[in-house]
XYZ file of C-alpha atoms in Angstrom:
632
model
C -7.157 -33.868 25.581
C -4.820 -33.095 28.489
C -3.085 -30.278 26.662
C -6.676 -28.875 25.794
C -7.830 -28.730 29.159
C -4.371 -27.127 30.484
C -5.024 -24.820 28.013
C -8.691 -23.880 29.333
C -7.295 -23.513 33.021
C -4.871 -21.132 32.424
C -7.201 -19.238 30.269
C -9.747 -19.481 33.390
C -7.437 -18.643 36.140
C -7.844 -14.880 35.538
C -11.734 -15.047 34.919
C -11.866 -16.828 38.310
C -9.894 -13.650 39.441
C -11.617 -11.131 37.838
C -14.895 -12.781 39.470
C -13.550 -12.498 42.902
C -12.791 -9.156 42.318
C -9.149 -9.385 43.241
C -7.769 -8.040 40.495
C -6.036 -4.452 40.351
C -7.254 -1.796 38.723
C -3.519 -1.456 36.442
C -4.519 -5.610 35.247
C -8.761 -5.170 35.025
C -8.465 -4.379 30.843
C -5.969 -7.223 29.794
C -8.581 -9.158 31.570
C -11.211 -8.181 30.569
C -9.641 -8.795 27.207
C -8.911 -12.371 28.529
C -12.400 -12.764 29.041
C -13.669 -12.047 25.528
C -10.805 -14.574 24.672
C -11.972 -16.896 26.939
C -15.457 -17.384 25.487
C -13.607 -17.309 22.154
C -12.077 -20.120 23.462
C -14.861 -21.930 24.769
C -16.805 -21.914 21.875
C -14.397 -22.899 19.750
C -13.314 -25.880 21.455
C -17.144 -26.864 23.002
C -19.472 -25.319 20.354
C -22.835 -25.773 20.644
C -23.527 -25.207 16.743
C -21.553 -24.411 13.678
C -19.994 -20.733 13.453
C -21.480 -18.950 11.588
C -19.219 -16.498 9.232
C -19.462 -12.879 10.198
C -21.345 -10.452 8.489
C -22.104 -6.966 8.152
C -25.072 -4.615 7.267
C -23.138 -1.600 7.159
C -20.836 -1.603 4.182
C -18.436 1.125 3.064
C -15.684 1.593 0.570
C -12.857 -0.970 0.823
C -9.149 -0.421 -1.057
C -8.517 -2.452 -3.543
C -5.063 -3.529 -5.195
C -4.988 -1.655 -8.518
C -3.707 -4.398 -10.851
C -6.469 -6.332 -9.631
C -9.081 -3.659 -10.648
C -7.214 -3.277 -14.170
C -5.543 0.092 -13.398
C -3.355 1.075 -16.385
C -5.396 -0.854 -18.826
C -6.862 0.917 -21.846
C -10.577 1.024 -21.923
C -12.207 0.032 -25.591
C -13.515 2.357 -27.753
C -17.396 2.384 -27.422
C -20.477 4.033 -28.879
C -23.249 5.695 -27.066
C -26.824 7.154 -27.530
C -27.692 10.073 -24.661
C -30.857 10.915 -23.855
C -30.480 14.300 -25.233
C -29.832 12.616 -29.170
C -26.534 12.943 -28.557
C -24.494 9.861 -30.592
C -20.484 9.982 -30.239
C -17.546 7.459 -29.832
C -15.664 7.597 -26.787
C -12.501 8.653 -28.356
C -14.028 11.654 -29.769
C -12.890 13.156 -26.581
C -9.581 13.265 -26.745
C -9.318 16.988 -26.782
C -10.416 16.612 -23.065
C -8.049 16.382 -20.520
C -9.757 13.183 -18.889
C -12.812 11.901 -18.536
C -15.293 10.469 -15.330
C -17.743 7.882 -16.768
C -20.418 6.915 -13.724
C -22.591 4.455 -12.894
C -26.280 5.374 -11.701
C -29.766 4.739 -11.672
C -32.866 6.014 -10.803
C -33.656 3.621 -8.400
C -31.105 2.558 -5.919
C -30.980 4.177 -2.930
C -27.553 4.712 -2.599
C -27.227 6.045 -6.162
C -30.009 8.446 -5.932
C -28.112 9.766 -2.541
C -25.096 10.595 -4.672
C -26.719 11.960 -7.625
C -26.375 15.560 -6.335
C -23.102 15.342 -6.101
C -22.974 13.996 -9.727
C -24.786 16.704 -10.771
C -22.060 19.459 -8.933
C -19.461 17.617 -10.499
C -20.311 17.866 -13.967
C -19.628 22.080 -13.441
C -16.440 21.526 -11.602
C -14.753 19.095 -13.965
C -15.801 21.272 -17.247
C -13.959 23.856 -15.629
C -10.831 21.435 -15.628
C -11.613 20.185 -19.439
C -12.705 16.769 -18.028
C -16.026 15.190 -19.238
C -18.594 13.546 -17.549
C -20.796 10.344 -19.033
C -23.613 9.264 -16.602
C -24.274 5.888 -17.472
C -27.559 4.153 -16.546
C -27.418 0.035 -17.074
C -30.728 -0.612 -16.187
C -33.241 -1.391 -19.057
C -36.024 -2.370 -16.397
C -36.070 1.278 -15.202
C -38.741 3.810 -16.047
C -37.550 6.506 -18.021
C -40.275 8.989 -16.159
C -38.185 7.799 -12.829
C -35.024 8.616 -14.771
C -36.220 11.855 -16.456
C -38.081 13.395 -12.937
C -34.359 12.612 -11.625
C -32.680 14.541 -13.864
C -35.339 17.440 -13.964
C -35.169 17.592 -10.382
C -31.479 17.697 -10.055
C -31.424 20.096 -12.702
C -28.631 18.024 -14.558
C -27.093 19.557 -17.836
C -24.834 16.601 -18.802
C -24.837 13.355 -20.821
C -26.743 10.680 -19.284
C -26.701 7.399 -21.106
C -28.979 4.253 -21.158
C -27.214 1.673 -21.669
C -29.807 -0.688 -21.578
C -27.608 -3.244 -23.919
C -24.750 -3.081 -20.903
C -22.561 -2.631 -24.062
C -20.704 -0.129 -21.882
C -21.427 -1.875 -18.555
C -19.487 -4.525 -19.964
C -16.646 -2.846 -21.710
C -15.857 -0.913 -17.769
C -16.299 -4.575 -16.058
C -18.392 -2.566 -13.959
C -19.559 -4.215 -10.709
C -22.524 -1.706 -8.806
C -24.536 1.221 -10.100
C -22.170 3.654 -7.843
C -19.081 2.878 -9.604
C -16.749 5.701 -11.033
C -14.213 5.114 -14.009
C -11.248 8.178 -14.625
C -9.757 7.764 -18.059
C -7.172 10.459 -19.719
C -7.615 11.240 -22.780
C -5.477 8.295 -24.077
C -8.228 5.935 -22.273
C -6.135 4.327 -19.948
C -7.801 3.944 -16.688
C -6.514 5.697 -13.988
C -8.641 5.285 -11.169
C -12.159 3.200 -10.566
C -14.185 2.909 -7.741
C -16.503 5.413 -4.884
C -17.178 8.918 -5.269
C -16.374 8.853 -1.292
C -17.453 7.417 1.711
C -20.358 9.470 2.293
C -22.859 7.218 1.442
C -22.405 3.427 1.564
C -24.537 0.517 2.296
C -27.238 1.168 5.383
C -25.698 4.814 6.079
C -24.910 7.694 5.419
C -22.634 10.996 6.942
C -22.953 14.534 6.899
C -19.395 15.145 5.766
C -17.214 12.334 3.756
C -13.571 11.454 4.701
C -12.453 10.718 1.858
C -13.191 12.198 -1.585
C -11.610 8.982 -3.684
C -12.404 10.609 -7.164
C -11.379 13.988 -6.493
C -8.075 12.959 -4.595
C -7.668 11.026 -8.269
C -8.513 14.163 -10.269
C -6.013 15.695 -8.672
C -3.077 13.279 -8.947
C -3.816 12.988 -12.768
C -3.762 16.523 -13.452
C -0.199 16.956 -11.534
C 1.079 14.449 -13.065
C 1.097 11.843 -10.757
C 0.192 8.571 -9.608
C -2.931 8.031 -7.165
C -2.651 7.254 -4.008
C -5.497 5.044 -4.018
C -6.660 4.126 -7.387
C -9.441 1.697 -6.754
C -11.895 1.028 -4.291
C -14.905 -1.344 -3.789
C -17.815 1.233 -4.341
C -20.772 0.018 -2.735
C -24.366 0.506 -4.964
C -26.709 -2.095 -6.345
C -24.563 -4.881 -7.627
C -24.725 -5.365 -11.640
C -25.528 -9.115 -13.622
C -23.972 -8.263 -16.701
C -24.723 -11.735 -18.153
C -21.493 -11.799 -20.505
C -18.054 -10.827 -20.420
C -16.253 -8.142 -19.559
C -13.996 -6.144 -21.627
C -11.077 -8.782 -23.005
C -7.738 -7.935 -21.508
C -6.235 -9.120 -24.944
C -7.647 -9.072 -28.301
C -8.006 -11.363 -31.134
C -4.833 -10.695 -32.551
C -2.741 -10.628 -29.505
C -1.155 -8.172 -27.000
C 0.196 -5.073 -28.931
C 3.012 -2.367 -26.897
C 0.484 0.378 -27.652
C -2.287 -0.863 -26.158
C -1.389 -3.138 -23.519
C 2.655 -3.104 -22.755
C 3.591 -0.024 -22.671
C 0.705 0.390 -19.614
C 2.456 -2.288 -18.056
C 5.323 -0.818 -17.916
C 3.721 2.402 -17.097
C 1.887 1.532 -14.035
C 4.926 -1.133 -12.865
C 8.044 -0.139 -13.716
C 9.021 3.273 -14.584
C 8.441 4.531 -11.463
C 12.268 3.459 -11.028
C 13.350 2.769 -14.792
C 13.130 6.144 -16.674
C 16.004 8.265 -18.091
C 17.485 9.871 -14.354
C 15.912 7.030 -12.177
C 17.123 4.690 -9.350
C 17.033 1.782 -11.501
C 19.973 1.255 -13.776
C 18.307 1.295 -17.332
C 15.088 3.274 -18.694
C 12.082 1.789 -20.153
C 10.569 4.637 -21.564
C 10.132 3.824 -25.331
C 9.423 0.323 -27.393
C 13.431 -0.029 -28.843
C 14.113 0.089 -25.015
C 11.872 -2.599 -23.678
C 12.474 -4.734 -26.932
C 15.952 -4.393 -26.419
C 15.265 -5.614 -22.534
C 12.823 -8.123 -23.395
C 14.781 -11.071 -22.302
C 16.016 -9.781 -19.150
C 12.516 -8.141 -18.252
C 11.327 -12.158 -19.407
C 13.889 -13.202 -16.524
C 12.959 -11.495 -13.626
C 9.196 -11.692 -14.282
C 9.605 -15.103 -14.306
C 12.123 -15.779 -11.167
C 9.619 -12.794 -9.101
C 12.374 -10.546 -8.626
C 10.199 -7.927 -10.769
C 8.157 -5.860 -10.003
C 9.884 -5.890 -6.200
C 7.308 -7.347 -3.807
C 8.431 -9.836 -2.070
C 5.037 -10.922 0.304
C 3.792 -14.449 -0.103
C -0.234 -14.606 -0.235
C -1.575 -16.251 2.719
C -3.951 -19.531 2.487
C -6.604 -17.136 4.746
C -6.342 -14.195 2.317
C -8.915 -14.239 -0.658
C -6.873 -11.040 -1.823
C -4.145 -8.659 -1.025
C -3.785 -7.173 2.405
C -1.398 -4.620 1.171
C -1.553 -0.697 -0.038
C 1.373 -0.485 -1.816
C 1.580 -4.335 -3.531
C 3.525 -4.304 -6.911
C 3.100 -7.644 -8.036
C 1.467 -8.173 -11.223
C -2.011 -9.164 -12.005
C -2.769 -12.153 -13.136
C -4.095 -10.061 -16.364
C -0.851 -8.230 -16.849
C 1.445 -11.194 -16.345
C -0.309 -13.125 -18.818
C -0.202 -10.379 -21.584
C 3.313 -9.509 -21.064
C 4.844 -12.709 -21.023
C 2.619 -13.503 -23.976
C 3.900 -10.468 -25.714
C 7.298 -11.250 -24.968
C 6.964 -14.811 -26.113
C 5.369 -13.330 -29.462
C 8.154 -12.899 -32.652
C 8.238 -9.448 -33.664
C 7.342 -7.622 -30.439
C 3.883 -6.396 -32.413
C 4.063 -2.749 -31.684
C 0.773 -2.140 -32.929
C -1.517 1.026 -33.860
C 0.280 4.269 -32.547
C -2.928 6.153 -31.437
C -3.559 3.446 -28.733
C -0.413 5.154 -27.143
C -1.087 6.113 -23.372
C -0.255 9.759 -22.541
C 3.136 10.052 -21.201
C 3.345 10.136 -17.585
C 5.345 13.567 -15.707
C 8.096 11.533 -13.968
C 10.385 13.449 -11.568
C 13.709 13.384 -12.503
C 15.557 14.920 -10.042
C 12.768 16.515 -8.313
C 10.192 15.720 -5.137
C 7.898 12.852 -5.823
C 5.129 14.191 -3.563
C 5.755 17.911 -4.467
C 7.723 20.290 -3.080
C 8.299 19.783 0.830
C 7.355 22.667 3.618
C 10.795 21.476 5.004
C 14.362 20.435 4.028
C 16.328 18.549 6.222
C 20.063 18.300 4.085
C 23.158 16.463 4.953
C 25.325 19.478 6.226
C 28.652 18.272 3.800
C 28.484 15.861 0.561
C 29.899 12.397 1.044
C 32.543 10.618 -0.973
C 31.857 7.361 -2.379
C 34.808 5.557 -3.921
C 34.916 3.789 -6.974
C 35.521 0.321 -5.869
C 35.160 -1.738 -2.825
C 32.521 -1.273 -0.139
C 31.286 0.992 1.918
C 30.312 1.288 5.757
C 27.494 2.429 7.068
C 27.416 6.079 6.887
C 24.916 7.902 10.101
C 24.808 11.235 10.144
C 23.324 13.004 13.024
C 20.935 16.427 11.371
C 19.485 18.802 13.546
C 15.496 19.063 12.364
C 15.985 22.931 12.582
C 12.511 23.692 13.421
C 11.074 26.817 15.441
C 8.560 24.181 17.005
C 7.273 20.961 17.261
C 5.034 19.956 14.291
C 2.408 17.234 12.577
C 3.835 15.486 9.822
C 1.777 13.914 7.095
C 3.944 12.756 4.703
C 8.041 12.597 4.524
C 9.823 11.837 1.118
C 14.131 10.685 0.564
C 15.776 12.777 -2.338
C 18.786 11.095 -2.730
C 21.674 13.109 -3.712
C 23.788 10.341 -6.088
C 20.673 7.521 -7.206
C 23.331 5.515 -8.622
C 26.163 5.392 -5.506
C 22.784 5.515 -2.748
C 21.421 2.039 -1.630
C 19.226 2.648 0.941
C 18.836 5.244 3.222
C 16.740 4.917 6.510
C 16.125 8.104 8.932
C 15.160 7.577 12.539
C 13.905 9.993 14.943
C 16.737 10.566 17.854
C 14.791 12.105 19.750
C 12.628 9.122 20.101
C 9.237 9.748 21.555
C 8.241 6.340 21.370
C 10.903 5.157 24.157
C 9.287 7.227 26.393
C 6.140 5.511 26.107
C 7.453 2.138 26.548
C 6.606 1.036 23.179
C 9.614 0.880 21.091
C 12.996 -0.893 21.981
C 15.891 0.088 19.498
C 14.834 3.740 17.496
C 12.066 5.046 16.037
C 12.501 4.638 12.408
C 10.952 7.490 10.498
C 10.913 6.704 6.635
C 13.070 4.633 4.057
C 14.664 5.134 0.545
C 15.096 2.328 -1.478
C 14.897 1.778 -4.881
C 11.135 1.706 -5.383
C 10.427 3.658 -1.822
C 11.389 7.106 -1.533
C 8.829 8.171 1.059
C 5.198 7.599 2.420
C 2.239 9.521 2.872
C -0.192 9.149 5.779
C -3.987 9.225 4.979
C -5.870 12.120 6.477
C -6.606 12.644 10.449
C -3.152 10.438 10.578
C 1.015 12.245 11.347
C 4.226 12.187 12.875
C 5.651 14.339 15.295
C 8.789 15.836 14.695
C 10.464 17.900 17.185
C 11.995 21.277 17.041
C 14.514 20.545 19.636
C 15.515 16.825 18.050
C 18.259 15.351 16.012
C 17.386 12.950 12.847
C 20.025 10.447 12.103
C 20.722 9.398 8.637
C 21.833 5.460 8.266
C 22.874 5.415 4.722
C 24.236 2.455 2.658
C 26.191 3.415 -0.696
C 27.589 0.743 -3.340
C 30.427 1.754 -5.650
C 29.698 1.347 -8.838
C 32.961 1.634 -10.791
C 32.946 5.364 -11.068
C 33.582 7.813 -7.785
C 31.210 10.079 -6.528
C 29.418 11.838 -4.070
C 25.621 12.466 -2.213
C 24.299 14.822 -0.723
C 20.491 13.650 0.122
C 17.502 15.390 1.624
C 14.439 14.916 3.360
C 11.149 16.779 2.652
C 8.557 17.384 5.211
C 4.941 18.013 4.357
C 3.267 19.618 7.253
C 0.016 18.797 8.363
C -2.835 21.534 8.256
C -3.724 20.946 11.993
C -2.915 18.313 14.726
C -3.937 14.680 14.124
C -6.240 12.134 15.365
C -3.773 9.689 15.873
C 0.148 9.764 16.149
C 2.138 7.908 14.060
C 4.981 5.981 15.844
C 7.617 2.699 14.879
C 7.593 -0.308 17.198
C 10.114 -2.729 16.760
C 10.895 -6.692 17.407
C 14.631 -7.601 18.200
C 17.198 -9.860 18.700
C 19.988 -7.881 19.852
C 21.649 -11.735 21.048
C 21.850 -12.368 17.958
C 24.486 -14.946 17.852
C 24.890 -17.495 14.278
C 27.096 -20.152 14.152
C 29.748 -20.529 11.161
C 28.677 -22.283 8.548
C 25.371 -22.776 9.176
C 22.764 -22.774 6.757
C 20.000 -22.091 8.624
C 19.947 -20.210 11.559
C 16.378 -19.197 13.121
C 16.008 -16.361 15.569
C 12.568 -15.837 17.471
C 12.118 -12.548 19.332
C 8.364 -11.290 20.659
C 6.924 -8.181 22.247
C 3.947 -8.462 24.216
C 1.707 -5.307 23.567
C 0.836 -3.467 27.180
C -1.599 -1.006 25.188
C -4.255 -1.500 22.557
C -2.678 -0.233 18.485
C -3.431 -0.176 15.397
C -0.842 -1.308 13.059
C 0.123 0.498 9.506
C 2.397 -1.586 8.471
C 5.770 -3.651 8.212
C 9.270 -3.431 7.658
C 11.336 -6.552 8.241
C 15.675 -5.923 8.144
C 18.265 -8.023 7.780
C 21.465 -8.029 5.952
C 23.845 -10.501 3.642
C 22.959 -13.459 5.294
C 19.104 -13.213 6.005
C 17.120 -15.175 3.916
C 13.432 -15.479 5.186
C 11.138 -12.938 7.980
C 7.959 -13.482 9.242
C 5.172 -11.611 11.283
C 3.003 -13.598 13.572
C -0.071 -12.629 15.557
C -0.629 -14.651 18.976
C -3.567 -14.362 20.692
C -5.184 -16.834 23.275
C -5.760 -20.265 20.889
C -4.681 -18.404 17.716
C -1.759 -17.829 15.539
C -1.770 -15.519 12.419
C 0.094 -15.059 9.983
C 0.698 -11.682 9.299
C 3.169 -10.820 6.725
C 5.289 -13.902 5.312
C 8.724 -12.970 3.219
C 10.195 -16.249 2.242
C 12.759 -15.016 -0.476
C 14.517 -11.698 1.523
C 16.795 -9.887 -0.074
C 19.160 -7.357 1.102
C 18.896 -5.640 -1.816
C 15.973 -4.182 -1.164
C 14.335 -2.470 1.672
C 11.080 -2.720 1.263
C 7.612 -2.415 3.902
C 4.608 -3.621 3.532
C 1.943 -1.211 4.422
C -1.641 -2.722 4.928
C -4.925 -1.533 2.914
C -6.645 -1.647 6.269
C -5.280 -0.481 9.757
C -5.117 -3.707 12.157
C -6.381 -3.194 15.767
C -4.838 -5.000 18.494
C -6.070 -5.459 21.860
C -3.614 -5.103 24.867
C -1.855 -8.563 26.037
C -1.507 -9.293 22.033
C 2.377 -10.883 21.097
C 4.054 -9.884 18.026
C 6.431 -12.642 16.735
C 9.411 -12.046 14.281
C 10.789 -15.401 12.971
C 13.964 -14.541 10.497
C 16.136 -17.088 8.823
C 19.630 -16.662 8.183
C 21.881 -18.692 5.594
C 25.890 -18.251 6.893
C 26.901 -20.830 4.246
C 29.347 -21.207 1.942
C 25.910 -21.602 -0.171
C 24.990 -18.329 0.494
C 27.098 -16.118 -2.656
C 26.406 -13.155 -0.837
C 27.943 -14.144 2.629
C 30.993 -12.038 3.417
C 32.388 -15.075 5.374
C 30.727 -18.084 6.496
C 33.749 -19.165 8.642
C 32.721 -16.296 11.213
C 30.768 -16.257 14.167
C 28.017 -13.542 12.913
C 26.503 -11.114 15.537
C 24.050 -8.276 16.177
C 25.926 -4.903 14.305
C 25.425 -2.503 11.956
C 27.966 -2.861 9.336
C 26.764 -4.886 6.482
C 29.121 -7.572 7.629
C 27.743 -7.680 10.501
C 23.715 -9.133 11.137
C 20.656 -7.240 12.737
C 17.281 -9.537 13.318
C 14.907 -6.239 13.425
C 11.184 -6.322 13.027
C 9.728 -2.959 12.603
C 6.012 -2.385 12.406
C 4.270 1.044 12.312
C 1.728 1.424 14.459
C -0.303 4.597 15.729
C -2.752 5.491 19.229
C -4.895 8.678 19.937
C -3.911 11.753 20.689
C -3.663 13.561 23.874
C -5.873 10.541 25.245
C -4.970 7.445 26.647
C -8.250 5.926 25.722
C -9.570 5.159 22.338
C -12.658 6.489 21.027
């Protein structure tokens, strides 16, 4: 009780101040802040009635992690009646590049508000060789509602009625706004909103974000999404059954259901060229790797993700998670567990994906920024830290949207991280050690910033390449690059790296767990992208905490960190933070004999940038207007 009301006085003391009027004008918005605490306070500790949860009445489209939405998966083969007499099987349409299958009705509001837009697609996909199925689950409807809808819109296309929610149930689908993309193999390659233009309880002029086109695109060029499912607001479905099983009868077969595993989570790195050390690009590959893939499935060292799910989180915070679903895990280790390997039927093959090889993930950059002279990697031994200082080479300051790593030498390059010299965000008081830029690591070769969101990179500045390389038995060289992708005009909001440090760092020999603390007190409110937690040999655990007046969040939790790779964890949904917030960093370091990967546990271990050597560095991305110190 004593420490409780302690607690409320010093949470007081500045409303008492503020109420005098006191304060000065540089301290009157972290109190005010303080003051919305305050009552947060209160009424937690003294409530009057039970909290209520919040709620909203304005609801838009929401990311959601695509192994959870059963990206990758192949939808069943189904047969439909249109209204038009047309009868046909769903793979009857594999002539067609892809194909959009969409939820509507007649009657929801927020269907009948994106109906036009339907209706416009259907001209601009057949242009692309992509089909369109309008699919309407609703048997209580009136068909002179649905036909006056279609006369009115002047629609051309296939509308179904699925009235048995035969097909309803074969998508899983959840609202009668809800998009499907399938190629022409059936796998599913993005679900969710048209856009954002329309949602629950409002709608724009203009969208944001065109989710289905954005996925159009990708698939036609080859490449992955960059969001391939989202919540899409609507009239919510009862389908009264199940959904579409994730395994059949006889089992998981690599046609239909491994090989999309593998597609969607692991040859991103393990194709013929790749960082990772093997391809798994055919069945006698993944056969033959069946009982190592069995391995590090099992231990979670693959797919690389590293994030422990928090008791507050009902599902993943994070953008770029590559843990499996619970749906894929269970078919591939059943698979694997299953003599023979069944390779099943051949034309449930998905289509091949376009990997890069040695080319540009995101497409060819508007800018190169090269190493000016290769650099030699021996054969044995280790390597230090190579930085190398690069001259931007631009004829002016400029936005940045997205940056992408092309290493030089995959096999000899460990990670590579580039920081901006030049360092903006020192200026502005924000940032302590540099102002890390982008990473490469196995996995991560770049990021892309969503739209009204960039960088700044200067024409007068210097980037500096920190590079780590591990021999691998045979000599070599790198020369890496990094692409810049311009943005079309100037930003909303600037992009910019804080950081968390212990530069004291100081860990006893022999020691098998050392924990450094380190905090930074925000003077400014931010809204925060995402993480990217570093250590080297010896660190073994990093964690992101949120403190705020009578709280403590957890914000990102790594309890197995590995030096091996460099990973950051970058959030679905930007999180804004109020000036007079504290960032925590909490890493754990092992300087044991225990530890096999310590260099030497007899030494004292301190802050330094050789691998030898320990850094306890917290790096968050964060971003604020610009040209305006206020928000909107």
């Amino acid at each position: 009780m004593k420490r409780r009301l302690i607690g409320i006085l010093v949470i007081l003391l500045p409303v008492l101040w503020f109420a005098r009027g006191v304060v000065p004008p540089r301290f009157k918005e972290p109190v005010k802040y303080q003051l919305e605490q305050a009552k947060w306070y209160l009424k937690r500790q003294f409530p009057s009635k039970p909290e209520q949860p919040p709620s909203s009445l304005v609801i838009g489209p929401r990311i959601i992690a695509p192994g959870e939405a059963g990206i990758g998966r192949q939808v069943s083969d189904f047969k439909f009646a249109a209204l038009s007499g047309e009868r046909a099987r769903l793979s009857e349409f594999r002539d067609q590049t892809a194909m959009v299958i969409a939820m509507t009705s007649a009657t929801c509001p927020v269907s009948k508000r994106f109906f036009p837009k339907l209706v416009d697609l259907h001209s601009e996909l057949a242009a692309k060789n992509i089909g369109l199925l309008l699919v309407n689950p609703f048997a209580s409807e009136e068909q002179s509602d649905i036909d006056r809808l279609i006369r009115e819109a002047n629609f051309g296309g296939t509308y179904i009625r699925d009235v048995e929610l035969s097909i309803a149930r074969t998508l899983d689908a959840s609202t009668t706004t809800e998009v499907f993309l399938l190629d022409s193999s059936r796998t599913l390659n993005y679900r969710g909103a048209i856009s954002d233009q329309y949602g629950i309880s409002y709608s724009r002029e203009e969208s944001s974000h065109e989710y289905l086109k954005m996925a159009i695109d990708s698939l036609l060029a080859g490449t992955r999404p960059t969001i391939a499912a989202t919540e899409a607001p609507g009239c919510e479905l009862f389908l009264g059954g199940s959904a579409d099983p994730a395994v059949s009868d006889s089992g998981p077969t690599y046609h239909r259901e491994i090989s999309r595993i593998i597609q969607r989570n692991c040859l991103e790195c393990h194709y013929d060229g790749g960082e990772a050390p093997f391809a798994l690009d055919s069945y006698e590959a993944v056969v033959e790797r069946s009982r190592v893939i069995q391995r590090v499935v099992s231990d979670g060292l693959m797919p690389p993700w590293f994030a422990a799910r928090q008791p507050h989180e009902t599902e993943s915070p994070w953008a770029n998670e590559r843990s499996l679903s619970d749906r894929e895990r269970r078919d591939l280790m059943a698979w694997l567990n299953t003599p023979g390997f069944p390779e099943g039927e051949i034309e449930d093959t998905p289509e091949s994906p376009i990997l890069p090889h040695d080319g540009w993930k995101l497409g060819p950059p508007d800018h190169i920024i090269a190493m000016p002279e290769p650099v030699e990697i021996p054969a044995e031994g280790t390597v230090p830290y190579v930085r190398i200082e690069i001259p931007t080479r631009l004829s002016e300051d400029r936005w940045v949207r997205a940056l992408e790593i092309l290493p030089g030498n995959r096999e000899l390059v460990h990670h590579i991280v580039v920081y901006n010299e030049e360092d903006e965000a020192n200026v502005k008081g924000l940032v302590g050690v540099q102002d890390w830029m982008v990473i490469y690591a196995p996995g991560n070769t770049g990021v892309e910033y969503p739209p009204g969101f960039a960088r700044k990179v200067k024409a007068s500045g210097n980037l500096s390449f920190q590079i780590h390389y591990v021999p691998n038995g045979t000599a070599g060289e790198d020369l890496s690059q990094l692409g810049l992708h311009f943005a079309p005009e100037p930003p909303d909001y600037e992009v910019l790296t804080g950081d968390i440090v212990d530069l004291d760092l100081r860990i006893p020999p022999n020691q098998p767990k050392y924990i450094s603390i380190a905090e930074k007190t925000l003077r400014r409110k931010v809204g925060i992208l995402a993480y990217f937690p570093h250590m080297h040999y010896r660190g073994k655990s990093f964690r992101y905490e949120l403190i705020q007046p009578g709280n403590t969040t957890v914000l990102l939790e790594v309890p197995n960190y590995l030096f091996s790779w460099q990973l950051n964890y970058r959030l679905k949904e930007p999180l804004l933070l109020h000036p007079g917030s504290t960032l925590r960093a909490t890493a754990t370091f092992d300087n044991s004999a225990e530890n096999p990967a310590n260099p030497d546990p007899s030494q004292v271990v301190r802050w330094g940038k050789r691998s030898v050597d320990e850094m306890m560095l917290g790096f968050y991305e964060y971003f604020i207007p610009v040209g305006d110190d206020d928000w909107p």
